[in-house]
Coordinates of C-alpha atoms in Angstrom, one line a residue:
Chain A
K8 CA 139.9 55.9 179.8
R9 CA 142.2 57.7 177.5
T10 CA 143.7 54.5 176.1
K11 CA 140.3 53.2 175.4
R12 CA 139.4 56.2 173.4
A13 CA 142.6 56.2 171.6
K14 CA 142.0 52.6 170.5
K15 CA 138.5 53.4 169.4
G16 CA 139.4 56.7 167.7
T17 CA 139.6 56.8 163.9
K18 CA 142.9 57.4 162.2
P19 CA 144.3 60.9 162.1
C20 CA 144.4 62.9 158.9
S21 CA 146.8 61.3 156.5
L22 CA 147.5 60.4 152.9
T23 CA 145.6 57.4 151.5
D24 CA 145.8 56.0 148.0
K25 CA 143.7 54.1 145.6
E26 CA 144.5 52.4 142.3
M27 CA 142.3 53.5 139.5
T28 CA 142.3 54.0 135.8
V29 CA 142.5 57.5 134.4
S30 CA 139.0 57.2 133.0
Q31 CA 137.6 56.6 136.4
L32 CA 138.9 60.0 137.5
G33 CA 135.9 61.5 135.7
L34 CA 137.9 64.4 134.2
G35 CA 137.0 63.5 130.7
Y36 CA 140.2 61.7 129.7
V37 CA 139.9 58.3 128.3
S38 CA 142.8 56.0 129.2
D39 CA 143.1 52.6 130.6
E40 CA 146.3 53.4 132.3
V41 CA 146.2 52.6 136.0
I42 CA 147.4 55.3 138.3
L43 CA 147.7 55.7 142.0
F44 CA 145.3 58.4 143.1
R45 CA 146.3 59.8 146.5
Y46 CA 143.9 61.7 148.7
C47 CA 143.6 63.0 152.3
S48 CA 141.3 61.4 154.9
G49 CA 141.1 61.1 158.6
K50 CA 140.0 63.0 161.7
C51 CA 141.4 66.3 162.8
V52 CA 140.3 66.1 166.4
A53 CA 143.8 66.5 167.8
S54 CA 144.5 69.8 166.0
R55 CA 141.4 71.7 167.3
R56 CA 142.3 75.2 168.5
N57 CA 140.6 77.4 171.1
Y58 CA 138.7 78.8 168.2
D59 CA 137.1 75.5 167.4
L60 CA 136.2 74.8 171.0
A61 CA 134.7 78.3 171.4
L62 CA 132.8 78.0 168.2
A63 CA 131.4 74.6 169.1
K64 CA 130.3 76.1 172.4
L65 CA 128.6 79.0 170.7
K66 CA 126.8 76.7 168.3
G67 CA 125.8 74.4 171.2
Q68 CA 124.3 77.3 173.1
R69 CA 122.5 78.5 170.0
L70 CA 124.1 81.9 170.4
L71 CA 124.6 82.0 166.6
T72 CA 121.8 82.5 164.2
R73 CA 120.8 79.5 162.1
E74 CA 122.3 80.9 158.9
N75 CA 125.7 81.5 160.4
M76 CA 125.6 78.2 162.2
D77 CA 125.2 76.2 159.0
R78 CA 128.4 77.5 157.5
A79 CA 130.6 77.6 160.5
R80 CA 132.8 74.6 161.0
H81 CA 134.2 73.9 164.5
S82 CA 136.7 71.4 163.4
P83 CA 139.7 71.7 161.0
C84 CA 139.4 69.9 157.7
C85 CA 141.8 67.2 156.4
R86 CA 142.9 68.7 153.1
P87 CA 145.9 68.4 150.7
T88 CA 148.5 71.1 151.2
A89 CA 150.5 70.0 148.2
Y90 CA 149.5 68.4 145.0
E91 CA 151.0 66.2 142.3
E92 CA 150.6 66.1 138.6
I93 CA 149.6 62.9 136.7
T94 CA 151.1 62.1 133.3
F95 CA 149.6 59.4 131.1
L96 CA 149.1 58.2 127.5
D97 CA 145.4 58.2 126.6
N98 CA 143.7 55.5 124.4
R99 CA 144.2 57.6 121.3
S100 CA 148.0 57.7 121.9
Q101 CA 148.2 61.3 123.1
Y102 CA 150.2 62.2 126.2
H103 CA 148.5 64.3 128.8
T104 CA 149.6 65.9 132.0
I105 CA 147.0 66.9 134.5
Q106 CA 148.2 69.4 137.2
E107 CA 147.2 69.2 140.8
V108 CA 145.1 66.0 140.6
S109 CA 146.7 63.9 143.3
A110 CA 147.5 64.8 146.8
L111 CA 151.1 64.9 148.0
K112 CA 150.8 66.1 151.6
C113 CA 147.9 66.4 154.0
A114 CA 147.2 68.7 156.9
C115 CA 144.4 69.8 159.2
V116 CA 143.5 73.3 158.0
Chain B
M6 CA 151.4 17.0 144.2
R7 CA 153.0 17.6 140.9
L8 CA 153.5 21.3 141.7
Y9 CA 155.1 20.4 145.0
L10 CA 157.5 18.0 143.3
C11 CA 158.6 20.6 140.8
G12 CA 159.0 23.2 143.4
F13 CA 161.2 20.9 145.3
L14 CA 163.3 20.1 142.3
L15 CA 163.7 23.8 141.6
L16 CA 165.2 24.2 145.0
L17 CA 167.4 21.3 144.6
L18 CA 168.6 22.7 141.3
D19 CA 169.2 26.1 142.8
D20 CA 171.2 24.8 145.7
L21 CA 173.4 22.5 143.6
S22 CA 174.0 25.1 140.9
V23 CA 175.0 27.6 143.5
C24 CA 177.7 25.2 144.6
V25 CA 178.8 24.6 141.0
S26 CA 179.0 28.3 140.3
S27 CA 180.9 29.1 143.4
S28 CA 183.5 26.5 142.8
S29 CA 183.9 26.8 139.1
S30 CA 184.0 30.5 138.6
S31 CA 184.2 33.0 141.3
S32 CA 184.5 36.0 139.0
S33 CA 181.2 35.9 137.4
S34 CA 179.0 35.4 140.4
S35 CA 180.6 38.1 142.5
S36 CA 179.9 40.7 140.0
S37 CA 180.9 43.7 142.1
S38 CA 184.4 43.1 140.7
P39 CA 184.3 42.0 137.1
S40 CA 187.0 39.6 136.3
P41 CA 189.7 41.9 134.7
D42 CA 189.8 44.9 136.9
F43 CA 189.6 48.0 134.7
V44 CA 190.8 51.3 135.7
D45 CA 188.4 54.0 134.7
C46 CA 189.7 56.4 132.2
I47 CA 189.5 59.4 134.5
R48 CA 191.7 57.7 137.0
A49 CA 194.0 56.5 134.3
S50 CA 194.6 59.9 132.9
E51 CA 195.1 61.4 136.4
E52 CA 197.7 58.8 137.0
C53 CA 199.3 59.6 133.7
N54 CA 199.4 63.3 134.6
L55 CA 201.4 62.5 137.7
S56 CA 204.2 61.1 135.7
P57 CA 206.0 63.8 133.7
Q58 CA 207.0 61.5 131.0
C59 CA 203.4 60.1 130.5
S60 CA 201.7 63.4 130.7
S61 CA 203.9 65.1 128.1
R62 CA 203.3 62.2 125.7
Y63 CA 199.6 62.3 126.4
R64 CA 199.5 65.9 125.5
I65 CA 201.4 65.3 122.3
M66 CA 199.1 62.5 121.4
R67 CA 196.0 64.6 121.9
Q68 CA 197.5 67.3 119.7
C69 CA 198.4 64.8 117.1
L70 CA 194.8 63.6 116.9
V71 CA 193.3 67.1 116.4
G72 CA 192.2 67.4 112.8
K73 CA 194.4 64.7 111.4
D74 CA 193.6 61.4 110.0
W75 CA 195.4 58.3 111.1
N76 CA 197.9 58.0 108.3
S77 CA 199.2 61.6 108.5
M78 CA 199.4 61.2 112.2
L79 CA 201.6 58.1 112.0
A80 CA 203.8 59.9 109.5
N81 CA 204.8 62.2 112.3
K82 CA 207.7 60.7 114.2
E83 CA 206.8 62.5 117.4
C84 CA 203.2 61.3 117.4
Q85 CA 204.3 57.7 116.7
A86 CA 206.7 57.8 119.6
A87 CA 204.1 59.2 121.9
L88 CA 201.7 56.5 121.0
E89 CA 204.3 53.8 121.7
V90 CA 204.9 55.2 125.2
L91 CA 201.3 55.5 126.0
Q92 CA 200.6 51.9 125.0
E93 CA 202.6 50.8 128.0
T94 CA 200.3 52.8 130.4
A95 CA 197.0 52.1 132.0
L96 CA 195.4 54.5 129.6
V97 CA 195.2 51.9 126.9
E98 CA 193.3 49.4 129.0
C99 CA 191.0 51.9 130.7
R100 CA 187.2 51.7 130.5
C101 CA 184.1 53.6 131.7
K102 CA 181.0 52.6 133.6
R103 CA 177.5 53.2 132.3
G104 CA 176.0 56.1 134.2
M105 CA 179.1 56.8 136.2
K106 CA 179.9 60.2 137.6
K107 CA 181.6 62.3 134.9
E108 CA 180.8 59.7 132.3
L109 CA 181.3 62.1 129.5
Q110 CA 184.7 63.1 130.7
C111 CA 185.7 59.5 131.0
L112 CA 184.5 58.7 127.5
Q113 CA 186.4 61.7 126.2
N114 CA 189.5 60.4 127.8
Y115 CA 188.9 57.0 126.4
W116 CA 188.5 58.2 122.8
S117 CA 191.4 60.6 123.1
I118 CA 193.6 57.6 123.1
H119 CA 191.6 55.1 121.3
M120 CA 190.9 57.3 118.4
G121 CA 194.6 56.7 117.7
L122 CA 194.5 53.0 118.2
S123 CA 191.7 52.2 115.8
E124 CA 191.6 53.3 112.2
G125 CA 188.8 55.7 113.0
E126 CA 186.8 54.4 110.1
D127 CA 186.1 50.9 111.4
F128 CA 182.6 49.6 110.9
Y129 CA 182.5 48.2 114.4
E130 CA 184.3 49.9 117.3
A131 CA 185.1 48.3 120.6
S132 CA 182.9 49.3 123.5
P133 CA 184.5 51.8 125.9
Y134 CA 182.3 50.4 128.7
E135 CA 183.2 47.8 131.3
P136 CA 181.8 44.4 130.3
L137 CA 178.6 43.6 132.2
P138 CA 178.6 40.7 134.6
P139 CA 177.3 37.8 132.6
V140 CA 173.7 36.8 133.5
R141 CA 173.7 33.2 134.6
L142 CA 171.0 30.6 134.8
T143 CA 171.4 30.2 138.6
D144 CA 170.7 33.9 139.2
A145 CA 167.7 33.7 136.8
V146 CA 166.2 30.7 138.7
R147 CA 166.7 32.3 142.0
L148 CA 165.2 35.6 141.0
A149 CA 162.3 33.8 139.3
S150 CA 161.4 32.3 142.6
I151 CA 161.4 35.7 144.3
I152 CA 159.3 37.2 141.5
S153 CA 156.8 34.4 141.6
S154 CA 156.4 34.8 145.3
M155 CA 155.9 38.5 144.8
N156 CA 153.2 38.1 142.2
T157 CA 151.2 35.6 144.1
G158 CA 152.0 36.8 147.5
S159 CA 150.7 40.4 147.4
G160 CA 147.7 41.1 145.3
K161 CA 149.0 44.5 144.4
A162 CA 151.4 43.4 141.7
Q163 CA 148.9 41.1 140.1
S164 CA 148.5 41.8 136.5
H165 CA 145.4 41.3 134.5
C166 CA 147.5 39.1 132.1
S167 CA 147.0 36.4 134.7
D168 CA 143.3 36.6 134.2
P169 CA 142.4 34.4 131.3
S170 CA 139.1 36.1 130.6
G171 CA 140.4 39.6 130.1
T172 CA 142.6 40.8 127.2
C173 CA 146.2 41.0 128.1
N174 CA 148.0 44.2 127.4
Q175 CA 151.5 43.8 128.7
C176 CA 152.5 47.4 128.0
L177 CA 149.6 48.6 130.0
D178 CA 150.7 46.4 132.8
A179 CA 154.2 47.7 132.6
T180 CA 152.8 51.3 132.8
K181 CA 150.8 50.4 135.8
A182 CA 153.9 48.9 137.5
C183 CA 155.7 52.1 136.8
N184 CA 152.9 54.3 138.0
L185 CA 152.8 52.4 141.3
N186 CA 156.5 53.0 141.9
D187 CA 157.1 56.5 143.0
N188 CA 160.5 56.9 141.5
C189 CA 159.5 55.5 138.1
K190 CA 156.3 57.6 138.1
R191 CA 158.2 60.8 138.8
Q192 CA 161.0 60.1 136.2
R193 CA 158.5 59.0 133.6
S194 CA 156.3 62.1 134.2
N195 CA 159.4 64.2 134.0
Y196 CA 160.6 63.0 130.5
I197 CA 157.0 62.9 129.1
S198 CA 156.3 66.5 130.1
T199 CA 159.7 67.6 128.8
C200 CA 159.2 65.8 125.5
T201 CA 155.6 66.9 125.0
R202 CA 156.0 70.6 125.4
S203 CA 154.4 72.6 122.6
E204 CA 157.8 73.3 121.0
C205 CA 159.8 70.1 121.0
N206 CA 163.3 70.7 122.3
R207 CA 165.0 67.6 121.2
K208 CA 168.1 68.0 123.2
R209 CA 166.3 68.4 126.5
C210 CA 163.9 65.6 125.6
H211 CA 166.8 63.3 125.0
K212 CA 168.5 64.3 128.2
A213 CA 165.3 63.6 130.2
L214 CA 165.0 60.3 128.5
R215 CA 168.6 59.4 129.4
Q216 CA 167.9 60.4 132.9
F217 CA 164.8 58.3 133.1
L218 CA 166.7 55.2 131.8
E219 CA 169.6 55.9 134.2
R220 CA 167.7 56.5 137.3
V221 CA 164.9 54.0 137.1
Q222 CA 165.4 50.3 137.8
S223 CA 165.5 48.4 134.6
Q224 CA 162.7 46.1 135.6
Y225 CA 160.4 49.1 135.0
S226 CA 162.1 50.7 132.0
F227 CA 162.6 47.4 130.2
G228 CA 159.0 46.5 130.9
L229 CA 157.8 49.7 129.2
L230 CA 160.2 49.3 126.3
F231 CA 160.1 45.6 125.6
C232 CA 156.6 44.5 126.5
S233 CA 155.2 42.0 124.1
C234 CA 151.9 42.7 122.3
Q235 CA 148.9 40.9 121.0
D236 CA 147.1 43.8 119.6
Q237 CA 147.7 47.1 117.9
G238 CA 146.8 49.3 120.8
C239 CA 149.4 47.7 122.9
A240 CA 152.0 47.9 120.1
E241 CA 151.2 51.6 119.6
R242 CA 151.7 52.2 123.4
R243 CA 155.0 50.4 123.2
R244 CA 156.1 52.6 120.2
Q245 CA 155.0 55.7 122.0
T246 CA 157.1 54.9 125.1
I247 CA 159.9 57.3 124.2
V248 CA 157.6 60.0 122.8
P249 CA 158.7 59.4 119.2
T250 CA 157.3 62.7 117.9
C251 CA 159.9 64.6 119.7
A252 CA 162.7 62.1 120.6
Y253 CA 162.7 60.1 117.4
E254 CA 161.0 61.5 114.3
D255 CA 162.4 64.5 112.4
K256 CA 161.3 66.4 109.4
Q257 CA 163.7 64.5 107.2
K258 CA 165.3 61.1 107.4
P259 CA 169.0 61.5 107.0
N260 CA 171.2 58.9 105.4
C261 CA 172.3 56.3 108.0
L262 CA 176.0 56.7 107.4
Q263 CA 175.6 60.4 107.7
L264 CA 173.8 59.9 111.0
R265 CA 176.6 57.6 112.1
K266 CA 179.1 60.2 111.3
T267 CA 177.2 62.7 113.4
C268 CA 177.0 60.2 116.2
R269 CA 180.7 59.5 116.1
L270 CA 181.5 63.1 116.6
D271 CA 179.9 63.0 120.0
P272 CA 181.9 60.8 122.4
F273 CA 178.7 59.8 124.2
C274 CA 176.8 58.7 121.2
R275 CA 179.8 57.1 119.7
S276 CA 180.4 55.0 122.9
R277 CA 176.8 53.9 123.1
L278 CA 176.8 52.9 119.5
A279 CA 180.0 50.9 120.0
D280 CA 178.5 49.3 123.0
F281 CA 175.4 48.3 121.0
H282 CA 177.6 46.8 118.3
T283 CA 179.6 44.9 120.9
H284 CA 176.6 43.4 122.7
C285 CA 174.0 43.0 120.0
Q286 CA 176.1 41.9 117.1
M287 CA 174.8 38.8 115.5
S288 CA 177.0 35.8 115.6
D289 CA 176.6 32.3 114.3
D290 CA 178.4 30.7 117.2
S291 CA 175.5 30.8 119.5
I292 CA 171.9 29.7 119.0
S293 CA 170.5 32.9 120.4
T294 CA 172.8 34.7 117.9
C295 CA 173.9 37.0 120.7
P296 CA 177.4 37.3 122.0
N297 CA 177.8 34.8 124.8
D298 CA 174.0 34.3 124.6
D299 CA 173.7 37.3 126.9
Y300 CA 170.3 38.9 126.1
Q301 CA 170.5 41.3 129.0
A302 CA 173.7 42.8 127.8
C303 CA 172.1 43.4 124.4
L304 CA 169.0 45.0 125.9
T305 CA 171.1 47.3 128.1
A306 CA 173.2 48.4 125.2
Y307 CA 170.1 49.0 123.1
T308 CA 168.5 51.2 125.8
G309 CA 171.9 53.0 126.1
L310 CA 171.3 54.4 122.6
I311 CA 168.0 56.0 123.5
G312 CA 168.5 59.7 124.1
T313 CA 171.4 59.9 121.6
D314 CA 171.3 61.0 117.9
M315 CA 171.1 57.3 117.1
T316 CA 168.0 56.8 119.2
P317 CA 166.3 53.6 117.9
N318 CA 162.6 52.9 118.1
Y319 CA 159.9 50.6 116.8
E320 CA 159.1 51.7 113.2
D321 CA 155.3 51.0 113.4
A322 CA 152.6 49.7 115.6
N323 CA 152.7 46.2 114.1
H324 CA 151.9 43.7 116.8
T325 CA 152.6 40.5 115.0
D326 CA 156.1 41.5 114.0
F327 CA 158.2 44.4 115.0
S328 CA 160.9 46.3 113.2
I329 CA 163.4 48.5 114.9
S330 CA 165.5 51.3 113.3
P331 CA 167.1 54.6 114.0
W332 CA 165.6 57.6 112.2
C333 CA 167.5 57.1 109.0
S334 CA 167.4 55.5 105.6
C335 CA 169.8 54.3 103.0
R336 CA 168.7 56.7 100.3
N337 CA 171.4 58.8 98.8
S338 CA 174.1 56.4 99.9
G339 CA 176.0 56.6 96.5
N340 CA 178.7 54.1 96.4
Q341 CA 178.4 53.3 100.0
E342 CA 175.0 51.7 99.7
E343 CA 176.3 48.3 100.8
E344 CA 177.9 49.6 103.9
C345 CA 174.8 51.6 104.7
E346 CA 172.5 48.5 104.3
K347 CA 174.8 46.6 106.5
F348 CA 174.6 49.2 109.2
L349 CA 170.9 49.4 109.0
R350 CA 170.5 45.6 109.1
D351 CA 172.1 45.6 112.6
F352 CA 168.9 47.2 113.7
R353 CA 166.2 46.1 111.4
E354 CA 167.2 42.5 110.9
N355 CA 169.1 41.8 114.0
T356 CA 168.1 38.4 115.2
C357 CA 170.0 38.8 118.5
L358 CA 168.2 42.0 119.4
R359 CA 164.9 40.5 118.2
N360 CA 165.4 37.3 120.3
A361 CA 166.4 39.3 123.3
I362 CA 163.3 41.5 123.1
Q363 CA 161.0 38.6 122.5
A364 CA 162.6 36.6 125.4
F365 CA 162.1 39.5 127.7
G366 CA 158.4 39.7 126.8
T367 CA 157.7 36.0 127.2
D368 CA 159.4 36.0 130.5
I369 CA 157.0 38.6 131.8
T370 CA 154.0 36.6 130.6
K371 CA 155.3 33.6 132.3
T372 CA 156.0 35.2 135.6
T373 CA 152.8 37.2 135.8
A374 CA 150.7 34.2 134.6
S375 CA 151.9 32.1 137.4
T376 CA 149.2 31.2 139.8
N377 CA 151.2 28.6 141.6
P378 CA 150.8 29.2 145.3
E379 CA 152.5 26.0 146.3
A380 CA 155.8 26.7 144.6
A381 CA 155.7 30.4 145.5
R382 CA 155.2 29.6 149.2
S383 CA 157.9 27.0 149.4
N384 CA 160.6 28.9 147.5
P385 CA 161.3 31.9 149.8
T386 CA 161.3 29.9 152.9
A387 CA 164.0 27.7 151.5
N388 CA 166.2 30.5 150.5
P389 CA 165.9 32.8 153.4
N390 CA 169.2 34.6 153.0
I391 CA 168.4 35.5 149.4
T392 CA 165.0 36.7 150.0
K393 CA 166.2 38.9 152.9
L394 CA 168.9 40.4 150.7
E395 CA 166.9 41.2 147.6
Y396 CA 163.3 41.3 148.8
D397 CA 163.0 44.6 150.7
E398 CA 161.9 47.7 148.9
N399 CA 158.5 47.6 147.3
G400 CA 158.2 44.0 147.7
L401 CA 160.8 43.2 145.0
K402 CA 164.0 44.9 144.5
C403 CA 166.1 43.9 141.5
S404 CA 169.6 43.2 142.7
P405 CA 171.6 46.0 141.3
V406 CA 174.7 43.7 141.1
K407 CA 173.0 41.5 138.6
G408 CA 171.6 44.3 136.6
F409 CA 168.0 43.7 135.8
I410 CA 167.2 40.1 135.7
C411 CA 164.0 40.8 137.5
A412 CA 161.7 39.3 135.0
E413 CA 163.2 35.9 134.4
E414 CA 162.1 32.4 133.7
E415 CA 159.6 31.2 136.2
D416 CA 157.3 28.5 135.2
S417 CA 159.4 25.8 133.7
I418 CA 156.4 23.7 132.8
G419 CA 155.3 24.7 129.4
T420 CA 158.2 26.3 127.6
E421 CA 157.6 24.4 124.5
E422 CA 155.9 27.2 122.7
K423 CA 159.0 29.4 122.7
P424 CA 161.9 27.7 121.1
E425 CA 164.5 30.5 121.7
W426 CA 164.2 30.2 125.4
S427 CA 164.3 26.4 125.6
P428 CA 166.6 24.7 128.2
S429 CA 169.0 23.4 125.6
N430 CA 169.8 26.9 124.4
W431 CA 170.4 28.0 128.0
S432 CA 172.8 25.2 128.6
I433 CA 174.8 26.1 125.5
G434 CA 174.9 29.7 126.5
L435 CA 175.9 29.0 130.0
K436 CA 178.3 26.2 129.2
L437 CA 177.7 24.5 132.5
R438 CA 177.0 20.9 131.9
T439 CA 175.9 20.2 135.4
E440 CA 173.3 22.8 135.3
A441 CA 172.1 21.7 131.9
W442 CA 171.8 18.2 133.1
M443 CA 169.9 19.2 136.2
L444 CA 167.6 21.4 134.1
S445 CA 166.8 18.7 131.6
L446 CA 166.0 16.4 134.4
L447 CA 163.7 18.9 135.8
F448 CA 162.0 19.3 132.5
A449 CA 161.7 15.6 132.0
V450 CA 160.0 15.2 135.4
G451 CA 157.8 18.2 134.7
N452 CA 156.7 16.8 131.4
A453 CA 156.2 13.4 132.7
A454 CA 154.0 14.7 135.5
L455 CA 151.9 16.6 132.9

């Protein structure tokens, strides 16, 4: 049973990358330079705590008011814990460095 | 069918020439130990210090050289005697390695003795660096096959220069290649952020540039520095590679001889300049006009100058023709105008350097433009030991032993448009008749098939 679920389960939270031009980042910089944009994706099922389970139960039993329920997440999020800068030459021959634009490490937080 | 035939011939050539090279010269192919074994100057001076006689003469010699010119030094009997004794030791023959540990100390040791051996005012000085292993045709062919298989094998390294519809910007491709390599990206980002700080600190910028060139595989750094361009945007990107506003340009252009004087006061700059003069000096003996037809050695020596007071760069963003110069002019030369012009010509009108840069650029176009799956697939399987050895990290790893011959001749069909890189030149440069013969045969077949 477990192995079947493991096979079917999506990949855990990890670093993924995508080749794209700086312009495609949508930060207002115009450059055809291709960079490797790294981001975090994946499931955080394995790192659920008692908190998450309890909260899920609460929500399931409708013990929380609707307002509170909307905002309460009962599963950790896959997010970057460290970032990387990107340095490039734009199409007008100016160098730029953008801080914290690409992920370096991921974790379920 | 034609492709298959050529692929087969390439393999045949490779195998045969490997045999030739292994029998004719064992020194050049096994480049881990260059033919005359040089002792590095740190070791040599340590050895000298062990012997009381040598160490005392060495000390005298160094004192002799402080603040004295050559003639007044020779006038001193003691100095002359010290020099004679030292000429018998390993110190005279010692050399340094590029990017070695304690490189500066090694170079200081080198010049502390060689200052006395040369006149000090020579136009060209001998390089204190170990000669690079010569780049041979066999290595080039072998690596070309690896590269071609990389380019067609994994779609990741595909450049848009292979796409005939799009415009080709080789410098943009080189930047992409660097950005996709973690080490290159980090080192590039490091020197750019150092060199683009609001207040330019030239010393730190130069240091970061040297670090980049030292730590990054030359397939990446050379790609950024020597990409060939078909439009101005590309040429401007190429010119911007070293962040010229901080690393190159200055408020005033000094006189070139004055700049050379400054450079020679610094053992590091002096050594790199001597290395440049050794490997990029124009000669009429070879068709490429480079010493031993070795383009790679010239490009390495040229990059060695980046990050010194003599940092060279492209003078403008001209894409049809390029001109290279250090940040200096021959104004205010006085009676030394001729010497100054001669010095500047070695940068601006250096056919060896020019050919080397152009050859590097055209090689890239050829390798990236190859869409020849047949040959690519057949080559690695036929050379399994080579591919295993050099084909590990990031798909392609330039063999450090051979330096940087990572972008080499690939597609032998259609070299007619670039005369400098034609097979006849190669054969002269390599002076291996067998290989030349094999290569011309290959070309004949290739052309006939076309």
